[in-house]
Coordinates of C-alpha atoms in Angstrom, one line a residue:
Chain L
M4 CA 0.0 0.0 0.0
I5 CA 1.3 3.4 -1.0
D6 CA 1.3 5.8 2.0
K7 CA 3.2 9.0 1.7
I8 CA 1.7 10.5 4.9
V9 CA 4.4 10.9 7.5
K10 CA 3.7 11.2 11.2
S11 CA 6.4 13.6 12.4
M12 CA 8.3 16.6 11.2
A13 CA 11.6 14.7 11.8
E14 CA 10.3 12.0 9.3
A15 CA 9.3 14.8 6.8
M16 CA 12.7 16.4 6.9
A17 CA 14.9 13.3 7.0
G18 CA 17.8 13.2 4.5
I19 CA 17.9 16.9 3.6
R20 CA 21.6 17.5 3.1
D21 CA 24.0 20.5 3.5
G22 CA 24.3 22.4 0.3
A23 CA 20.8 21.4 -0.9
V24 CA 18.8 23.6 -3.3
V25 CA 15.4 24.1 -1.6
L26 CA 12.4 25.3 -3.5
I27 CA 9.9 27.0 -1.2
G28 CA 6.4 27.7 -2.3
G29 CA 4.4 30.9 -1.5
F30 CA 3.8 34.4 -2.8
G31 CA 4.5 36.6 0.2
S32 CA 3.2 34.6 3.1
I33 CA 0.2 33.1 1.2
G34 CA 0.9 29.5 0.4
Q35 CA 4.2 29.6 2.1
P36 CA 4.8 26.3 4.1
N37 CA 5.9 27.9 7.3
A38 CA 5.7 24.7 9.4
L39 CA 8.0 22.9 7.0
I40 CA 10.4 25.8 7.0
Q41 CA 10.5 25.7 10.8
G42 CA 11.1 21.9 10.5
L43 CA 14.1 22.6 8.2
I44 CA 15.5 25.1 10.7
E45 CA 15.2 22.4 13.4
Q46 CA 16.7 19.7 11.1
G47 CA 19.8 21.9 10.8
A48 CA 20.9 21.5 7.1
K49 CA 23.2 24.4 6.1
D50 CA 24.9 26.0 3.1
L51 CA 21.5 26.0 1.4
T52 CA 20.4 27.6 -1.8
V53 CA 16.7 28.8 -1.4
V54 CA 14.4 29.5 -4.4
A55 CA 11.4 31.6 -3.4
N56 CA 9.5 34.5 -4.9
N57 CA 10.1 36.8 -1.9
S58 CA 12.7 36.9 0.9
G59 CA 10.6 36.6 4.0
V60 CA 8.6 38.9 6.2
G61 CA 9.6 40.0 9.8
H62 CA 11.2 37.2 11.6
V63 CA 8.9 34.2 10.8
G64 CA 8.9 31.5 8.2
L65 CA 11.4 32.1 5.4
A66 CA 12.9 35.1 7.3
A67 CA 13.5 32.9 10.3
L68 CA 15.4 30.4 8.1
L69 CA 17.5 33.2 6.6
E70 CA 18.2 34.4 10.1
T71 CA 19.9 31.2 11.1
G72 CA 22.7 32.0 8.6
R73 CA 22.3 28.6 6.9
V74 CA 21.2 30.0 3.5
R75 CA 24.2 30.8 1.3
K76 CA 22.2 32.0 -1.7
I77 CA 18.6 33.0 -2.5
I78 CA 17.1 32.9 -6.0
C79 CA 14.2 35.3 -5.9
S80 CA 12.2 37.7 -8.1
F81 CA 11.2 40.3 -5.4
P82 CA 13.2 40.4 -2.2
R83 CA 11.3 43.5 -1.1
T84 CA 8.1 42.6 0.8
A85 CA 6.5 44.8 3.4
D86 CA 9.1 43.9 6.1
P87 CA 12.2 42.2 4.7
V88 CA 14.3 43.2 7.7
V89 CA 16.3 39.9 7.9
F90 CA 17.2 39.6 4.3
E91 CA 18.1 43.3 3.9
K92 CA 20.5 43.1 6.8
L93 CA 22.2 39.9 5.5
W94 CA 22.4 41.3 2.0
R95 CA 23.9 44.6 3.1
E96 CA 26.5 42.7 5.2
G97 CA 27.4 40.5 2.2
R98 CA 26.3 37.4 4.1
I99 CA 23.9 36.1 1.5
E100 CA 24.1 35.9 -2.3
L101 CA 21.1 37.1 -4.3
E102 CA 20.2 36.0 -7.8
C103 CA 17.4 38.3 -8.9
V104 CA 15.3 36.6 -11.6
P105 CA 12.2 37.8 -13.4
Q106 CA 9.2 36.1 -11.8
G107 CA 8.0 34.4 -15.0
T108 CA 11.5 33.3 -15.9
M109 CA 11.8 31.8 -12.4
A110 CA 8.5 29.9 -12.7
E111 CA 9.4 28.7 -16.3
R112 CA 12.9 27.6 -15.2
M113 CA 11.3 25.3 -12.7
R114 CA 8.6 24.2 -15.1
A115 CA 11.4 23.3 -17.5
A116 CA 13.2 21.4 -14.8
G117 CA 10.1 19.3 -14.1
A118 CA 9.5 18.7 -17.8
G119 CA 13.0 17.5 -18.7
I120 CA 13.8 20.7 -20.7
P121 CA 17.4 21.8 -19.9
A122 CA 17.1 25.4 -21.1
F123 CA 14.8 27.7 -23.1
F124 CA 14.8 31.0 -25.0
T125 CA 12.7 33.9 -23.8
P126 CA 12.4 37.6 -24.7
T127 CA 12.0 38.5 -21.0
A128 CA 15.0 40.6 -19.8
V129 CA 16.5 41.1 -23.3
G130 CA 18.4 44.3 -23.4
T131 CA 18.4 44.7 -19.5
K132 CA 21.2 44.1 -17.0
L133 CA 19.5 40.8 -16.0
A134 CA 20.6 39.5 -19.4
A135 CA 24.3 40.0 -18.6
G136 CA 26.4 37.0 -19.5
K137 CA 23.5 35.1 -21.1
E138 CA 23.6 33.7 -24.6
E139 CA 21.4 35.7 -27.0
R140 CA 19.9 34.6 -30.2
E141 CA 17.6 36.2 -32.8
I142 CA 14.8 33.9 -33.9
N143 CA 12.3 35.1 -36.6
G144 CA 13.5 38.7 -36.1
R145 CA 13.2 38.9 -32.3
R146 CA 15.9 38.8 -29.7
Y147 CA 15.9 36.1 -27.0
I148 CA 18.1 35.0 -24.2
L149 CA 18.8 31.5 -23.1
E150 CA 17.7 30.6 -19.5
Q151 CA 18.6 27.4 -17.7
A152 CA 16.3 25.0 -16.0
L153 CA 16.2 25.3 -12.2
P154 CA 15.8 22.0 -10.5
G155 CA 15.6 21.6 -6.7
D156 CA 16.9 18.9 -4.5
V157 CA 14.0 19.5 -2.2
A158 CA 10.6 21.3 -2.6
L159 CA 8.6 22.5 0.4
V160 CA 5.0 22.8 -0.6
E161 CA 1.8 24.0 1.1
A162 CA -1.4 22.3 0.0
W163 CA -5.1 22.5 1.0
E164 CA -6.0 18.8 0.8
A165 CA -4.0 15.7 0.3
D166 CA -4.6 12.0 0.2
R167 CA -2.1 9.1 1.0
W168 CA -1.0 8.9 -2.7
G169 CA 0.1 12.6 -2.5
N170 CA -2.7 14.0 -4.7
L171 CA -3.0 17.7 -3.9
T172 CA -5.5 20.6 -4.1
Y173 CA -4.8 24.2 -3.2
Q174 CA -6.8 27.1 -1.9
S175 CA -7.3 30.2 -4.1
S176 CA -4.2 32.2 -4.8
A177 CA -2.2 30.1 -2.3
R178 CA -1.6 27.8 -5.2
N179 CA 1.0 30.1 -6.8
F180 CA 4.5 28.5 -7.0
N181 CA 3.6 25.3 -5.1
P182 CA 2.5 23.0 -8.1
V183 CA 5.4 23.9 -10.3
M184 CA 7.9 23.5 -7.5
A185 CA 6.4 20.1 -6.7
T186 CA 7.4 19.0 -10.3
A187 CA 10.9 20.4 -10.2
A188 CA 12.4 18.8 -7.1
T189 CA 13.9 15.3 -6.4
L190 CA 12.2 15.3 -3.0
T191 CA 8.9 17.0 -2.6
I192 CA 7.6 17.5 0.9
V193 CA 4.1 18.8 1.5
Q194 CA 2.3 20.3 4.5
T195 CA -1.5 20.2 4.1
Q196 CA -4.4 21.7 6.0
H197 CA -6.5 18.6 5.4
I198 CA -5.9 14.9 4.9
V199 CA -8.7 13.0 3.0
E200 CA -9.3 9.4 2.2
L201 CA -8.0 8.1 -1.1
G202 CA -10.8 8.6 -3.6
A203 CA -12.3 11.6 -1.8
L204 CA -10.7 14.1 -4.1
D205 CA -12.5 14.7 -7.4
P206 CA -10.0 13.6 -10.1
E207 CA -11.1 16.6 -12.2
K208 CA -9.9 18.9 -9.4
I209 CA -6.6 17.4 -8.4
V210 CA -4.0 20.1 -9.3
T211 CA -0.8 18.1 -8.4
P212 CA -1.0 14.4 -9.1
G213 CA 0.7 12.3 -6.5
I214 CA 3.5 11.2 -8.8
Y215 CA 5.3 14.5 -7.9
V216 CA 4.9 14.1 -4.2
N217 CA 7.1 12.1 -1.8
R218 CA 6.0 13.0 1.7
V219 CA 2.9 14.6 3.2
L220 CA 2.6 16.0 6.7
H221 CA -0.7 17.1 8.2
V222 CA -0.5 20.7 9.5
P223 CA -3.9 22.1 10.2
Y224 CA -2.8 25.6 11.1
G225 CA -5.9 27.7 10.3
E226 CA -5.7 31.0 8.4
P227 CA -2.6 32.8 7.1
T228 CA -1.8 36.4 7.8
V229 CA -1.2 38.6 4.8
T230 CA 2.1 40.4 4.0
Chain U
M15 CA 0.9 85.8 -25.8
N16 CA 1.5 83.7 -22.8
T17 CA 4.8 81.9 -22.2
A18 CA 5.0 78.1 -21.9
A19 CA 5.4 78.5 -18.2
E20 CA 2.3 80.7 -17.9
I21 CA 0.3 78.2 -19.9
L22 CA 1.4 75.3 -17.8
A23 CA 0.7 77.3 -14.6
G24 CA -2.8 78.0 -16.0
C25 CA -3.9 74.5 -16.7
K26 CA -5.0 71.9 -14.3
P27 CA -3.0 68.6 -14.3
L28 CA -4.9 65.4 -13.7
T29 CA -4.7 63.7 -10.3
R30 CA -3.5 60.1 -10.1
R31 CA -7.1 58.9 -9.9
E32 CA -8.1 61.1 -12.9
I33 CA -5.3 59.6 -15.0
A34 CA -6.5 56.1 -14.0
K35 CA -10.0 57.1 -15.0
R36 CA -8.8 58.6 -18.3
L37 CA -7.0 55.3 -19.1
A38 CA -9.9 53.1 -18.0
D39 CA -12.2 54.9 -20.5
D40 CA -10.0 53.6 -23.3
I41 CA -10.3 49.9 -22.3
P42 CA -13.1 48.2 -24.3
E43 CA -15.3 45.3 -23.2
G44 CA -13.8 41.9 -23.7
W45 CA -10.1 42.8 -23.0
Y46 CA -8.0 40.7 -20.7
V47 CA -5.8 43.1 -18.7
N48 CA -3.0 43.0 -16.2
L49 CA -2.6 46.1 -14.0
G50 CA 0.8 46.6 -12.4
I51 CA 1.1 47.1 -8.6
G52 CA 0.8 50.7 -7.4
A53 CA -1.1 53.4 -9.3
P54 CA -2.2 51.2 -12.2
L55 CA -4.3 49.1 -9.9
Q56 CA -6.7 52.1 -9.5
V57 CA -7.7 51.7 -13.2
A58 CA -9.9 48.8 -12.2
D59 CA -12.0 51.2 -10.0
Y60 CA -13.1 53.1 -13.2
V61 CA -14.2 50.1 -15.3
P62 CA -17.9 49.5 -14.5
T63 CA -18.7 45.8 -13.9
E64 CA -21.3 45.9 -16.7
R65 CA -18.4 46.5 -19.1
E66 CA -16.9 43.0 -18.9
V67 CA -13.1 43.6 -18.7
I68 CA -11.2 40.6 -17.2
F69 CA -8.4 41.5 -14.9
Q70 CA -5.5 39.1 -14.4
S71 CA -3.1 39.1 -11.4
E72 CA 0.2 37.3 -12.0
N73 CA 0.0 35.3 -8.8
G74 CA -2.6 33.1 -10.5
I75 CA -5.9 34.9 -10.7
L76 CA -8.0 35.5 -13.9
G77 CA -11.1 37.5 -13.2
M78 CA -9.9 39.4 -10.2
G79 CA -12.6 41.6 -8.5
P80 CA -12.4 44.5 -6.1
A81 CA -11.3 44.5 -2.5
P82 CA -13.7 42.4 -0.3
E83 CA -16.1 43.7 2.4
P84 CA -14.2 43.6 5.7
D85 CA -16.3 40.7 7.0
K86 CA -16.0 38.7 3.8
I87 CA -12.2 38.4 3.4
N88 CA -10.8 35.2 1.9
R89 CA -7.3 35.1 3.5
W90 CA -5.9 32.9 0.7
L91 CA -6.9 35.4 -2.0
I92 CA -4.4 38.3 -2.6
N93 CA -3.3 40.2 -5.6
A94 CA 0.2 40.8 -6.9
G95 CA 0.5 43.8 -4.5
K96 CA -0.4 41.4 -1.6
Q97 CA -3.7 43.0 -0.9
Y98 CA -6.9 41.1 -0.3
V99 CA -9.1 40.9 -3.4
T100 CA -12.1 38.9 -4.6
L101 CA -12.8 36.6 -7.5
R102 CA -15.6 37.7 -9.8
T103 CA -18.2 35.3 -11.1
G104 CA -16.5 33.3 -14.0
G105 CA -13.0 33.8 -12.5
S106 CA -10.4 31.1 -12.2
Y107 CA -7.1 30.2 -10.5
M108 CA -3.9 28.9 -12.0
H109 CA -0.4 28.2 -10.8
H110 CA 2.5 30.5 -11.3
A111 CA 4.0 28.8 -14.4
D112 CA 0.7 28.8 -16.1
S113 CA 0.0 32.4 -15.1
F114 CA 3.3 33.6 -16.6
A115 CA 2.9 31.3 -19.7
L116 CA -0.4 33.3 -20.2
I117 CA 1.6 36.5 -19.9
R118 CA 4.7 35.5 -21.9
G119 CA 2.6 33.8 -24.5
G120 CA 1.1 37.1 -25.4
H121 CA -2.5 36.2 -24.5
L122 CA -3.4 39.4 -22.6
D123 CA -4.8 42.3 -24.5
L124 CA -3.2 45.0 -22.3
C125 CA -0.8 45.5 -19.5
V126 CA -0.6 48.8 -17.6
L127 CA 2.6 49.6 -15.7
G128 CA 3.9 52.5 -13.8
A129 CA 7.4 53.8 -14.8
F130 CA 10.3 56.0 -13.9
Q131 CA 11.0 56.7 -17.6
V132 CA 9.7 55.9 -21.1
A133 CA 11.9 56.6 -24.1
E134 CA 10.8 57.7 -27.5
N135 CA 11.8 54.3 -28.9
G136 CA 9.4 52.5 -26.5
D137 CA 12.0 51.5 -23.9
I138 CA 10.7 51.4 -20.3
A139 CA 12.6 51.8 -17.0
N140 CA 10.4 50.9 -14.1
W141 CA 12.1 48.6 -11.7
S142 CA 15.3 50.2 -10.3
T143 CA 16.5 53.8 -10.1
S144 CA 20.1 53.0 -9.6
D145 CA 22.5 50.1 -9.5
N146 CA 23.4 50.1 -5.8
E147 CA 20.7 51.5 -3.6
S148 CA 19.2 48.3 -2.3
A149 CA 18.8 44.7 -3.3
P150 CA 17.5 44.4 -6.9
A151 CA 13.8 43.4 -7.0
V152 CA 12.2 43.0 -10.4
G153 CA 9.1 40.9 -9.7
G154 CA 7.1 40.2 -12.9
A155 CA 7.7 43.6 -14.6
M156 CA 10.1 42.3 -17.2
D157 CA 7.8 39.3 -18.1
L158 CA 4.8 41.6 -18.4
A159 CA 6.7 44.3 -20.4
A160 CA 8.2 41.8 -22.9
G161 CA 5.3 39.5 -23.1
T162 CA 2.2 41.7 -23.5
P163 CA 1.4 42.8 -27.0
R164 CA 0.0 46.2 -25.8
L165 CA 1.8 48.0 -23.0
W166 CA 0.5 51.3 -21.7
V167 CA 2.3 53.3 -19.0
L168 CA 0.6 55.4 -16.4
M169 CA 2.9 58.0 -14.7
E170 CA 3.4 61.6 -13.8
H171 CA 4.8 63.6 -16.7
T172 CA 7.7 64.9 -14.7
T173 CA 9.6 64.0 -11.5
K174 CA 9.0 65.9 -8.3
T175 CA 12.0 68.1 -9.3
G176 CA 10.5 68.8 -12.7
E177 CA 12.6 66.5 -14.9
S178 CA 10.9 64.9 -17.8
R179 CA 10.0 61.2 -17.5
L180 CA 9.5 61.1 -21.3
V181 CA 13.0 60.9 -22.6
R182 CA 15.1 60.3 -25.7
R183 CA 16.9 57.4 -24.0
C184 CA 16.3 56.0 -20.5
S185 CA 19.1 56.7 -18.0
Y186 CA 17.7 54.2 -15.4
P187 CA 18.1 50.4 -15.8
L188 CA 15.8 49.1 -18.5
T189 CA 12.8 46.8 -17.9
A190 CA 12.3 46.0 -21.6
I191 CA 13.2 47.5 -24.9
G192 CA 10.9 49.0 -27.5
V193 CA 7.6 47.8 -26.0
V194 CA 5.6 50.8 -24.7
K195 CA 2.7 51.7 -27.0
R196 CA 1.1 54.6 -25.1
V197 CA 1.7 56.8 -22.1
Y198 CA -1.0 58.4 -19.9
T199 CA 0.4 61.3 -17.8
N200 CA -1.1 64.0 -15.7
L201 CA -0.8 66.3 -18.7
A202 CA -1.4 64.3 -21.8
V203 CA -2.0 61.0 -23.6
I204 CA 0.9 60.2 -25.9
D205 CA 1.4 57.4 -28.4
V206 CA 4.8 55.8 -29.0
T207 CA 5.2 55.5 -32.8
D208 CA 8.0 54.5 -35.1
E209 CA 8.7 58.3 -35.4
G210 CA 8.7 58.9 -31.7
F211 CA 6.1 60.5 -29.3
A212 CA 2.8 61.6 -30.8
V213 CA 0.4 63.5 -28.6
R214 CA -3.2 62.2 -28.7
D215 CA -4.7 64.7 -26.3
M216 CA -3.8 67.2 -23.6
V217 CA -5.5 68.6 -20.5
P218 CA -7.7 71.6 -21.3
G219 CA -5.8 74.8 -21.9
L220 CA -2.4 73.1 -22.6
T221 CA -0.6 73.7 -25.8
L222 CA 1.9 71.5 -27.6
E223 CA 4.6 74.1 -27.1
A224 CA 4.0 74.3 -23.4
L225 CA 4.0 70.5 -23.1
Q226 CA 7.2 70.3 -25.1
D227 CA 8.7 72.7 -22.6
V228 CA 8.5 70.1 -19.8
T229 CA 9.3 67.1 -22.1
D230 CA 12.8 66.0 -22.9
A231 CA 12.0 64.1 -26.1
P232 CA 10.5 65.8 -29.1
L233 CA 6.7 65.7 -29.4
R234 CA 4.4 66.1 -32.4
M235 CA 0.6 65.9 -32.6
A236 CA -0.8 62.6 -33.6
S237 CA -2.0 62.9 -37.2
A238 CA -5.6 61.7 -36.7
S239 CA -7.3 60.8 -33.4
R240 CA -8.0 57.0 -33.4

């Protein structure tokens, strides 16, 4: 019997190694798997590269992980949310490397990783300083740059409902980066508000099929706070 | 005859909200539209619901509605500016890769962005004013600017210190090259054409000469309106 549901945070975090590339879902704090991030802090892996749209708010969730000093590099489109105090300080002190990536390029680089596409051409960022050092090619009269796939060793994902096969649904705009990150990592770990029986999810409404998911932890935390 | 300065002093520039309304009046029913964070978001307030314009938010919402009543907030539903919003009837959600595939695939009819500068060749600079001030943060601006077939910019005509934001070449870091189609400012509506900036209309009392006086790049009147 396939059962991807794990009983403890330690079980969920087992095997994450130093130097791992960790994809973390969420847009701001919505859809950001804060319980798993806390679990990663307690697990202790260091020298991490984190891929996330933002860089954390206040001192919780992603910001708390950055504050441990165990993140070497962040790949991010917008490290400037309402209260990015921890990131700003680390960045100004030169203690964290930032790779600023256009949001769509970041999503597509992970989609490509999940789909077996090593690199792709895009017009996004052509002629800007974010194109520096990238191969450029003209195709049918338009300029494009080559962007590389962005695979993760680990993805931390927040879902709304999950079953024991790892089939997932999401809630409203909390879907955001979570499904694409689930496809792009070797080890996809999910925190979910609800666990349901196999067969309870309408197959027409499953967003992430269980093939992309390795571990599911039940974290019924209630409602997120916006920022 | 009045000098350019006297003419400018005598006319009434539009407020931010009035620019948003002026722009909203030009969006026809049936368009799919992404509004950039900040001032462009106000455009939605001036499109009446009976004129069916579908707003997209790049964090995965198609059919975004206005802010919710305080007692009806869905705490999982925010826009790209991270404010609570609603989903209008017929709306749908998608994940980030699909949302940006929609944008980058050229499926939207219109994107409205704010900007620091727009150049007469359609270049836009809207994400960074210098190379060192703080950590670079681009968000979805480059994807929207490069991917949407029709990009309109909503901005003040000049900076607070009076420098023109319509320029021959952008001095700030570029967001995208050759993409802006039209600019709505507090003084005028200006098309970007192969021959440079062409003024469609101006606030009452303003003359082309007076507008040119506060504009770095050369202006001409658009040959025919629409």
